[in-house]
Coordinates of C-alpha atoms (C1' of nucleotides) in Angstrom, one line a residue:
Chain A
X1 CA -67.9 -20.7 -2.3
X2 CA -66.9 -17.1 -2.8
X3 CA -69.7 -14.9 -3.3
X4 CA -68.8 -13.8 -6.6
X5 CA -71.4 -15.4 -9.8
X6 CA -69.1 -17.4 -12.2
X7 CA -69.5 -15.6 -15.5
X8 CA -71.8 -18.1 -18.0
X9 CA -68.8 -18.3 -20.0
X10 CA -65.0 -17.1 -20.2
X11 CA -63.9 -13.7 -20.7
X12 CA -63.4 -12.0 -23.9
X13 CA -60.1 -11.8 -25.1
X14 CA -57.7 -10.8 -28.1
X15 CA -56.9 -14.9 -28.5
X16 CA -60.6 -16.2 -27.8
X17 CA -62.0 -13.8 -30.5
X18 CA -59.0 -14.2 -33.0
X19 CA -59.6 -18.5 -33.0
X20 CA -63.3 -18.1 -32.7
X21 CA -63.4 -16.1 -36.2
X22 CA -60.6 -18.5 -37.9
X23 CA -63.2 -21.5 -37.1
X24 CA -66.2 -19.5 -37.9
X25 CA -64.4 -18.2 -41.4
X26 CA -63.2 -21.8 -42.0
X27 CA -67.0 -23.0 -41.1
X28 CA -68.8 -20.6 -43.4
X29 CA -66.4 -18.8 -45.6
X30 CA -65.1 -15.3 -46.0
X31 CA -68.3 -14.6 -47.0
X32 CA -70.2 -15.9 -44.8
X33 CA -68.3 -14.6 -42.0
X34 CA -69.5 -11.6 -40.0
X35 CA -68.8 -9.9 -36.8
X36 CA -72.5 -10.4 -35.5
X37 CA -72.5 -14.2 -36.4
X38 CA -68.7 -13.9 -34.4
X39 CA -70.5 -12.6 -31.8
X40 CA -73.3 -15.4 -31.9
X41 CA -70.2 -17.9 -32.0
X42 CA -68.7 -16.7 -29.0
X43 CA -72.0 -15.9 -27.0
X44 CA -71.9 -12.4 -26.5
X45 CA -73.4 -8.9 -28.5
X46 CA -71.4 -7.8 -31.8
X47 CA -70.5 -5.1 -29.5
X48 CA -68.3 -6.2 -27.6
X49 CA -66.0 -7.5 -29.5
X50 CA -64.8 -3.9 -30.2
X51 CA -64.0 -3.6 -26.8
X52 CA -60.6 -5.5 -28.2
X53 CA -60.9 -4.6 -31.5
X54 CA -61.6 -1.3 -33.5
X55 CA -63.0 -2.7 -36.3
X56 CA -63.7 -6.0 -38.5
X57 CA -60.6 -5.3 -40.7
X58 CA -58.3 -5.3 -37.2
X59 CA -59.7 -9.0 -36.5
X60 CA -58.7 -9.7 -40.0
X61 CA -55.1 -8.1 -39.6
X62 CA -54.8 -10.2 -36.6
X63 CA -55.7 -13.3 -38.4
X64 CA -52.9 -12.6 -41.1
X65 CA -50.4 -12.1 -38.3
X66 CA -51.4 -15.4 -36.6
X67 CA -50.6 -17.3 -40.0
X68 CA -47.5 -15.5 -40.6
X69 CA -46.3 -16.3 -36.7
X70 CA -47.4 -20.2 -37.3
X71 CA -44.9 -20.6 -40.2
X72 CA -42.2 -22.9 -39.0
X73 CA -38.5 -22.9 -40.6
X74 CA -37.1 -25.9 -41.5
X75 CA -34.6 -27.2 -39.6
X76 CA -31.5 -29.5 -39.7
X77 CA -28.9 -29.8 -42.7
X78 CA -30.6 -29.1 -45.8
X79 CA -28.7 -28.4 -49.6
X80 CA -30.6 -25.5 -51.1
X81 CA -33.1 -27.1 -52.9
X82 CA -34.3 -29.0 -49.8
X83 CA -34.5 -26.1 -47.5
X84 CA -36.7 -24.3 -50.2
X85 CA -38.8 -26.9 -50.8
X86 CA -39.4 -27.3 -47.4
X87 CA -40.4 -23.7 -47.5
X88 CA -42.9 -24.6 -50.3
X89 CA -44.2 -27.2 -49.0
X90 CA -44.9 -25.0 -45.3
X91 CA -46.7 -22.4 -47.2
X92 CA -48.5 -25.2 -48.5
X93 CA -49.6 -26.1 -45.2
X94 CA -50.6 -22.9 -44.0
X95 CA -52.9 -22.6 -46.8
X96 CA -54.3 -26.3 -46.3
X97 CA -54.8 -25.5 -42.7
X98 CA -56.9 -22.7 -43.4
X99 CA -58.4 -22.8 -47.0
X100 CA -61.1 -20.0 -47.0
X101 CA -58.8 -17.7 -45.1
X102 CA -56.2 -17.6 -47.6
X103 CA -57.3 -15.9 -50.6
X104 CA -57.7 -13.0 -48.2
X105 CA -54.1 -13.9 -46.6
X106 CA -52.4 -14.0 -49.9
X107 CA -53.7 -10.5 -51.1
X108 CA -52.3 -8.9 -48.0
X109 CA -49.2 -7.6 -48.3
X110 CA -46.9 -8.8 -44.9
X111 CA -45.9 -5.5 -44.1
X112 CA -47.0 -5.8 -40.4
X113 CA -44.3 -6.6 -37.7
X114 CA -44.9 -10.2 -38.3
X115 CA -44.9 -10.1 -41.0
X116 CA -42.0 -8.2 -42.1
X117 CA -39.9 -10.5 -39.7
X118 CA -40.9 -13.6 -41.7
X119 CA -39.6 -11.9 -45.1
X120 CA -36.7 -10.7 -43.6
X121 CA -35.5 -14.5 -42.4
X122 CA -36.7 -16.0 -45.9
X123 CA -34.8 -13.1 -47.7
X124 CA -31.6 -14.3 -45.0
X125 CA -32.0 -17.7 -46.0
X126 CA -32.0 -16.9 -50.0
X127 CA -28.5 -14.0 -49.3
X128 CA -27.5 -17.2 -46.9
X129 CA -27.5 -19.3 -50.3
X130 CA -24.8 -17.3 -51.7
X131 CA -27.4 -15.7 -54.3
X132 CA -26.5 -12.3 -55.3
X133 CA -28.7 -9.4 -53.8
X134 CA -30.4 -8.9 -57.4
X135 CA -30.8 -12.9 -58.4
X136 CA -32.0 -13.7 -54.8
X137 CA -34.7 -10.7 -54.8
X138 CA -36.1 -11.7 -58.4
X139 CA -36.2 -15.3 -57.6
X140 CA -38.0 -14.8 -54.0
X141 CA -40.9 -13.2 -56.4
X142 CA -40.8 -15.9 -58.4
X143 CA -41.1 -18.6 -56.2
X144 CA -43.9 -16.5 -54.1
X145 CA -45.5 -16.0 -57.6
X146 CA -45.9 -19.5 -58.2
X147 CA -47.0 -20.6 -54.6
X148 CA -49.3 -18.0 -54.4
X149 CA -51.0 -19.4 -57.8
X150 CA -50.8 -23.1 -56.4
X151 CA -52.3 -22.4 -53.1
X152 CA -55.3 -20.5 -54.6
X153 CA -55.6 -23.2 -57.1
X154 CA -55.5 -25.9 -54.4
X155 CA -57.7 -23.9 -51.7
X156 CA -60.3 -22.7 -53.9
X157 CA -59.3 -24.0 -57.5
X158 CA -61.1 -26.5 -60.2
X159 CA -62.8 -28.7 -58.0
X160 CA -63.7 -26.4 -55.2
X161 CA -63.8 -22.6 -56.4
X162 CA -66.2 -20.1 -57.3
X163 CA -67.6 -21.6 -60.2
X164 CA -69.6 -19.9 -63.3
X165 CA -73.4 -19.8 -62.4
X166 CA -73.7 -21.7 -65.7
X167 CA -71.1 -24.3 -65.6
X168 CA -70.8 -26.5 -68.5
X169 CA -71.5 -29.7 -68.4
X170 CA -68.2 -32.4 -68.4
X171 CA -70.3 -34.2 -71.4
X172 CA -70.4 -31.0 -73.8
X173 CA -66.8 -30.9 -73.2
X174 CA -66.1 -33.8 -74.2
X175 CA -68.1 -33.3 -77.5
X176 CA -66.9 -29.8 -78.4
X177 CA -63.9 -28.8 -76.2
X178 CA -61.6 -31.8 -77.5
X179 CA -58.5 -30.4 -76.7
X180 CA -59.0 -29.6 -73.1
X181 CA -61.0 -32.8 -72.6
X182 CA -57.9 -34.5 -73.6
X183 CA -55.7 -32.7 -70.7
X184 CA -58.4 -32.6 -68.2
X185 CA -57.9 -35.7 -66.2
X186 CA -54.6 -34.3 -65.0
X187 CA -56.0 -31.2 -63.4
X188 CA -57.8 -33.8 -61.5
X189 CA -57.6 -33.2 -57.2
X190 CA -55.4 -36.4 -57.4
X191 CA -52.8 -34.8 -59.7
X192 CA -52.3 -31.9 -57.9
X193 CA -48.9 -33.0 -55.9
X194 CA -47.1 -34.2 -59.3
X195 CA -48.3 -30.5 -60.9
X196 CA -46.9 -28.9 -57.9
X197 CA -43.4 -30.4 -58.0
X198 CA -43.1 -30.4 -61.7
X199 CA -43.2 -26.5 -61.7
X200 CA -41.2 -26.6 -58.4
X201 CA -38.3 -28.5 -60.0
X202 CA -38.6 -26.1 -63.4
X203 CA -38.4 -22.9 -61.2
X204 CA -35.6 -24.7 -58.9
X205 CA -33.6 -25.4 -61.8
X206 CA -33.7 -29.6 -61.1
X207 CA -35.2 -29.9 -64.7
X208 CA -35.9 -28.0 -68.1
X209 CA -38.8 -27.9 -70.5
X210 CA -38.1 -28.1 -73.9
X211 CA -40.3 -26.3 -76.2
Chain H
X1 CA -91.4 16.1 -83.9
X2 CA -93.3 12.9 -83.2
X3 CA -95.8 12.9 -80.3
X4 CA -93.8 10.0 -78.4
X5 CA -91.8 11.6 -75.2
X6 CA -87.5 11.5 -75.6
X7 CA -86.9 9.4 -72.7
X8 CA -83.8 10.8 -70.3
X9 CA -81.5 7.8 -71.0
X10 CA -80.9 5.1 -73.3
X11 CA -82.8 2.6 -72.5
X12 CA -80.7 -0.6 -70.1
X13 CA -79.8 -3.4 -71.5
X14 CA -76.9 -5.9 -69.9
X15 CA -74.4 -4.2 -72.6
X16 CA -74.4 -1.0 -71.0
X17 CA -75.1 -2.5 -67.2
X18 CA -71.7 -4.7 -67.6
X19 CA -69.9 -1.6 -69.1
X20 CA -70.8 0.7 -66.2
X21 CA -70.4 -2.2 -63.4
X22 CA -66.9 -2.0 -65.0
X23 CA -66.1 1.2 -64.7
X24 CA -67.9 1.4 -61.3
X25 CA -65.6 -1.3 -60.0
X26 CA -62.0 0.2 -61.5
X27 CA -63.1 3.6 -60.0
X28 CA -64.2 2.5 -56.3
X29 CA -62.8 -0.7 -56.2
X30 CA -64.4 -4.6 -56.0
X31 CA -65.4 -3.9 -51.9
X32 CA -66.8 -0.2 -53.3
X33 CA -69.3 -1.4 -55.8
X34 CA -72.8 -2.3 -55.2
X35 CA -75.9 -2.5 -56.9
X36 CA -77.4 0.7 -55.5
X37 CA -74.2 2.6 -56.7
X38 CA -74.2 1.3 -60.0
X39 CA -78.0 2.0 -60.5
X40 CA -77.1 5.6 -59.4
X41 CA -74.5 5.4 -62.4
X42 CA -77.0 4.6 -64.5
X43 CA -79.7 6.9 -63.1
X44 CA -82.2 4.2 -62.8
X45 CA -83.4 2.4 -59.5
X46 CA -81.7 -0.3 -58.2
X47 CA -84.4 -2.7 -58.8
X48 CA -84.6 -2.0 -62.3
X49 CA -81.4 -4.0 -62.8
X50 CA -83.1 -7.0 -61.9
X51 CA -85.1 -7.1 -65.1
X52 CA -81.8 -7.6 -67.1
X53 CA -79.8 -9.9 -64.3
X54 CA -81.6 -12.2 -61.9
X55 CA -78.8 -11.1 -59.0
X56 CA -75.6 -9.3 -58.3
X57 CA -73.8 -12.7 -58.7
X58 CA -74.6 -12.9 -62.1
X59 CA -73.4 -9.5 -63.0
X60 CA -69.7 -10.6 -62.0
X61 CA -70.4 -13.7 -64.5
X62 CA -71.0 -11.7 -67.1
X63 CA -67.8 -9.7 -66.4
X64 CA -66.0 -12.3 -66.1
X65 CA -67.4 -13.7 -69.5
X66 CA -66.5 -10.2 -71.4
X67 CA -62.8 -10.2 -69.9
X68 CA -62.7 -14.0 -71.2
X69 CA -63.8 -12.5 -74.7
X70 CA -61.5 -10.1 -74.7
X71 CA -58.1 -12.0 -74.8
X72 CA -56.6 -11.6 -77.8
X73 CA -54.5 -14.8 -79.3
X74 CA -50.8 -14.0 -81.0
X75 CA -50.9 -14.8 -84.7
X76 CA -48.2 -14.5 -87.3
X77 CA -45.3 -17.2 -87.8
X78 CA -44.2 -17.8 -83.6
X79 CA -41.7 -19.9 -82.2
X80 CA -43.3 -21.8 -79.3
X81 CA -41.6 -19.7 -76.9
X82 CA -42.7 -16.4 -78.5
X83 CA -46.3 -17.9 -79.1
X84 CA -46.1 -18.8 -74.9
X85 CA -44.2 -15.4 -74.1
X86 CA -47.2 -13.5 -76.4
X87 CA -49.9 -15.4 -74.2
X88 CA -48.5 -14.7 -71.5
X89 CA -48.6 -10.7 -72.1
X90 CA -52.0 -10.9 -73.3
X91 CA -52.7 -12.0 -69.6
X92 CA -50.8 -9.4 -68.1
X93 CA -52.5 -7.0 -70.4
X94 CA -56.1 -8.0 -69.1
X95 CA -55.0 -8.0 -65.2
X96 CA -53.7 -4.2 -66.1
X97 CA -56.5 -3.3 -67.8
X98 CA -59.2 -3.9 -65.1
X99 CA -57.0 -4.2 -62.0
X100 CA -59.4 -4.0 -59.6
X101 CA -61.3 -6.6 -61.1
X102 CA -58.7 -8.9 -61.9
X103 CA -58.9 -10.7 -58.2
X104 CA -62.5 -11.3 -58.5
X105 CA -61.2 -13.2 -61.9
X106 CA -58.5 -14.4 -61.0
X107 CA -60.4 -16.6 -58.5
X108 CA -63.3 -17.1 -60.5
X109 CA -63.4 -21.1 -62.3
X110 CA -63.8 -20.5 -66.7
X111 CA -65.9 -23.2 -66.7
X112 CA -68.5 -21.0 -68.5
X113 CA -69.3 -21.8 -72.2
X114 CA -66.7 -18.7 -73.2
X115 CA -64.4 -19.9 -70.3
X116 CA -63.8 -23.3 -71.4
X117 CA -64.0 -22.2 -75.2
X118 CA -60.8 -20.2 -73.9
X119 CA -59.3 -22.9 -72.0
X120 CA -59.4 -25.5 -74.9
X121 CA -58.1 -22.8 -77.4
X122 CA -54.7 -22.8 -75.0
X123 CA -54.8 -26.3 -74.5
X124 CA -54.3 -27.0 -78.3
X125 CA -51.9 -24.4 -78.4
X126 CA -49.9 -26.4 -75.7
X127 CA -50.5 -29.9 -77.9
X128 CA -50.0 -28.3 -81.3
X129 CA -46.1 -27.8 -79.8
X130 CA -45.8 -31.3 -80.0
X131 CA -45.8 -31.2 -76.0
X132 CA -47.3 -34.4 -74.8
X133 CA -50.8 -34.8 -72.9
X134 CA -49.7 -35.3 -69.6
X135 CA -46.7 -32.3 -69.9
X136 CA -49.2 -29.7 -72.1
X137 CA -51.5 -30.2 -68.9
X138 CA -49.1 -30.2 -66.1
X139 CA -47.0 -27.1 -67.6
X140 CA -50.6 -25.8 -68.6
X141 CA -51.3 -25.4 -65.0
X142 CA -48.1 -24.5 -63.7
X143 CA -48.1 -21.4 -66.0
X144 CA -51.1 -20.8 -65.2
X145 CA -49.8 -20.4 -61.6
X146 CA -47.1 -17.9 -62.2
X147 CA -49.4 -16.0 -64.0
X148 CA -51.9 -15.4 -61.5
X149 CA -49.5 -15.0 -58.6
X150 CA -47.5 -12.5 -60.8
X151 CA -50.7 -10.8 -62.3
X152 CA -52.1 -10.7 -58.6
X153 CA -48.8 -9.0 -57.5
X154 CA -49.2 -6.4 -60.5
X155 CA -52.3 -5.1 -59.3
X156 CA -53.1 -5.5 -56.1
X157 CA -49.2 -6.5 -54.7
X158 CA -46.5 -4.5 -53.0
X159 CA -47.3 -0.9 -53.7
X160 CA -50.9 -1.2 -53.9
X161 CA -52.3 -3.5 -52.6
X162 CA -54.5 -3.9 -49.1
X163 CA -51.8 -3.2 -46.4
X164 CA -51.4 -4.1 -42.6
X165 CA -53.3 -1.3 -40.5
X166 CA -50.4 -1.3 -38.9
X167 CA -47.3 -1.0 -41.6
X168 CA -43.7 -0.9 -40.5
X169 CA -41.7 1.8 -41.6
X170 CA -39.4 2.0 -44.4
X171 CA -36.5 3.1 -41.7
X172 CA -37.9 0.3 -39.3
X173 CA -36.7 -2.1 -42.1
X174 CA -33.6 -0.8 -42.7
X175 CA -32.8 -1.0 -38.9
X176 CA -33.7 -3.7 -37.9
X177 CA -34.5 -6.0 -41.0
X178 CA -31.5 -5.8 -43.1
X179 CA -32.2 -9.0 -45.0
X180 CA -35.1 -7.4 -46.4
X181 CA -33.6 -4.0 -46.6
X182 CA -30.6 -4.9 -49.3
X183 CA -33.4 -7.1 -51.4
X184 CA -36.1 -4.3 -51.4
X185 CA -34.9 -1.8 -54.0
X186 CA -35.2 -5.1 -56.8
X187 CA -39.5 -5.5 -55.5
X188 CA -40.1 -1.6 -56.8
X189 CA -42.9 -1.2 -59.2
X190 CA -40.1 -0.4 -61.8
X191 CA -38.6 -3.8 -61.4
X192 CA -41.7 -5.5 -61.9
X193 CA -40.8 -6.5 -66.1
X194 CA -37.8 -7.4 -65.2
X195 CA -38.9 -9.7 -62.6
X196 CA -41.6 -11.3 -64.4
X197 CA -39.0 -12.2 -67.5
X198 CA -37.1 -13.6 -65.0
X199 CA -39.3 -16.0 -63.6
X200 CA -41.2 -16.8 -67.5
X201 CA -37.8 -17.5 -68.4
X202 CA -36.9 -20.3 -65.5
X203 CA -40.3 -21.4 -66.4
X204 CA -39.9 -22.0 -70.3
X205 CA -36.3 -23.5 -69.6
X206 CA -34.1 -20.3 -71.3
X207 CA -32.9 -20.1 -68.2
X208 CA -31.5 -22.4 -65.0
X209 CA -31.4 -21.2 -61.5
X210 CA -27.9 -22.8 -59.9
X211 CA -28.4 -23.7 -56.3
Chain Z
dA1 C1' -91.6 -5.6 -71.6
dC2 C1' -89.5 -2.5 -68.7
dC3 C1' -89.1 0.0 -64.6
dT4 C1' -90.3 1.6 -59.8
dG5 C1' -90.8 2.2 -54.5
dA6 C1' -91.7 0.2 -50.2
dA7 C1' -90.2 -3.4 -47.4
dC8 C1' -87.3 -7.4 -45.4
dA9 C1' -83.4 -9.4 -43.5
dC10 C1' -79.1 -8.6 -43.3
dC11 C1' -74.3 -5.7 -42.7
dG12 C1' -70.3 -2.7 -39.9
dT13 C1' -70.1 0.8 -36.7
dT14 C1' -71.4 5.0 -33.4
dC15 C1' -73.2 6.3 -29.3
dA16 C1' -74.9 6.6 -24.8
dA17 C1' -75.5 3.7 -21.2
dG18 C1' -75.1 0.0 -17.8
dT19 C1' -72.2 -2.9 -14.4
Chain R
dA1 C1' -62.6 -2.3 -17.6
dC2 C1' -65.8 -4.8 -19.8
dC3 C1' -70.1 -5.4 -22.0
dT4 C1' -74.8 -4.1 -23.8
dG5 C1' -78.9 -2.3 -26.7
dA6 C1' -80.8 1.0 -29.7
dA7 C1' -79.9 3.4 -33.7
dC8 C1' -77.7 4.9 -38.3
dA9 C1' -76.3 4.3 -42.8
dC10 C1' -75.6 1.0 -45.6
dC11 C1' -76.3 -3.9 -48.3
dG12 C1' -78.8 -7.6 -51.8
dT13 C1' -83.1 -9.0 -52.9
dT14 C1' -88.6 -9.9 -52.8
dC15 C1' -92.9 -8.3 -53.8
dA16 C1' -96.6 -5.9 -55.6
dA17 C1' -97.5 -2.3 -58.5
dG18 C1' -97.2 1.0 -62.2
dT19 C1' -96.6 2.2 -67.5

DNA sequence: ACCTGAACACCGTTCAAGT
DNA sequence: ACCTGAACACCGTTCAAGT
């Protein structure tokens, strides 16, 4: 009734942009993402979208934020172990959710606000533990060591990774590469749960190899 | 003295292009390099690199290939920690060597013919220990995970690598972070052997974490 | 066989301008 | 305040041509 024309579609805005390129990154890639196809995504010029943010690598920094803030802490009464495999298994999640995003996530360092608040209460959680201040910093490393391997490896890994140009062929392995033909049904998508809490229960101290 | 005309340069050949794409991409880093830089290197035209690789994709395959090549298996009597412990610094040494490549291959499938010749060298490594198929492949892996989390931590981690545009101070930290404050000095650069021994040493069962 | 230069379809970003 | 369009300095790659 007003006079006013309603705009073709909503405003611009931090959030709108920020989901927009998580969909369009989880669509096409990191890659394939770019601000002018953003910008075809939400219906407007690449332009704009620097009207809320200086530059493509801000919308990235934004994005790593948004993970870090989605991270949710387990709650209720938990011994050790189960509270920090609930942590594994959340940063498990996260990377699930958002598969091509996360290579670029986990080679960011968390030293935004966000992200330095979500170290801190994971650091709290290990000093909380009753590990020393050295034991419970070396082993926080460790544990983000291996989940940072195990994420990449389930995100973009064996089955779904960059592969070689010239991959070669499951048959020749079979023929010539006897040894790792003999192994390679348990890197197999199926296996990759067992794999995960095998390590998980060496590094948690729940079970020992012996070599 | 005969007629013929010394040409400028040697002439290309995918030898020298791989070298210098090497160099190029440990000097400017992997989002530096392109293929009109390292023509410039070479002083030839860009286009004259197509002759020896059909595209800049294939380039990265071959230097993926090379670093593949390049690792360099223990030998002498070994227990099968020490044989495990040697491997595992003869990964480390590679991610050091070419650190700014080393996320480009960390990420990158060895399903290439030198890839999987690597792969199914470890792989009877892990089986000549006596380790049974199903644990040689699942520990396979799980090492395999450290390694690239701590390799990727190494090089491109906390000191170095791609930071929030907007980092929180050191005195923020201590303020207002204190978790995170008392665990910090133990994620220096200078802790970093200390660390990964650490974690190798939960992994190959030396050690036991009590929770 | 080996290399070149112009051209094409993309990038991220600057700038000056429009409402 | 919010958005636009032309322009700039880059990309990887195709193509037709030069020796």
């Amino acid at each position: 009734m007003a006079g006013k024309q309603q705009p073709k579609r909503p405003a611009l805005s931090r959030e709108l942009i920020e989901l927009a390129a998580l969909e369009l990154i989880e669509a096409e890639g990191l890659e394939g993402f770019s601000i002018r196809k953003l910008a075809k995504s939400l219906k407007c010029e690449a332009m704009s979208l620097y009207h809320h943010f200086p530059s493509k690598a801000e919308i990235f920094d934004a994005l790593v934020d948004r993970l870090v803030r989605s991270f949710e802490f387990p709650s209720g009464e938990l011994s050790p172990r189960q509270y920090l495999r609930a942590l594994a298994q959340e940063w498990r999640r996260i990377a699930r959710r958002y598969p091509h995003f996360f290579p670029f996530f986990s080679l960011h360092r968390l030293n935004s606000e966000d992200g330095v608040a979500l170290l801190d209460r994971i650091a709290g959680a290990l000093l909380d533990m009753g590990l020393p201040q050295e034991t419970a910093a070396r082993f926080f490393r460790v544990v983000n060591y291996y989940l940072i391997g195990a994420a990449l490896d389930e995100t973009s890994g064996y089955a779904k990774g960059a592969s070689s140009l010239h991959p070669v062929a499951e048959q020749t392995i079979a023929k010539s590469y006897p040894f790792l033909h003999q192994i390679s049904p348990f890197f197999a998508d199926s296996q990759f749960d067992t794999t995960f809490e095998f390590g998980l229960s060496l590094i948690l101290g729940e079970q020992q190899m012996k070599l």
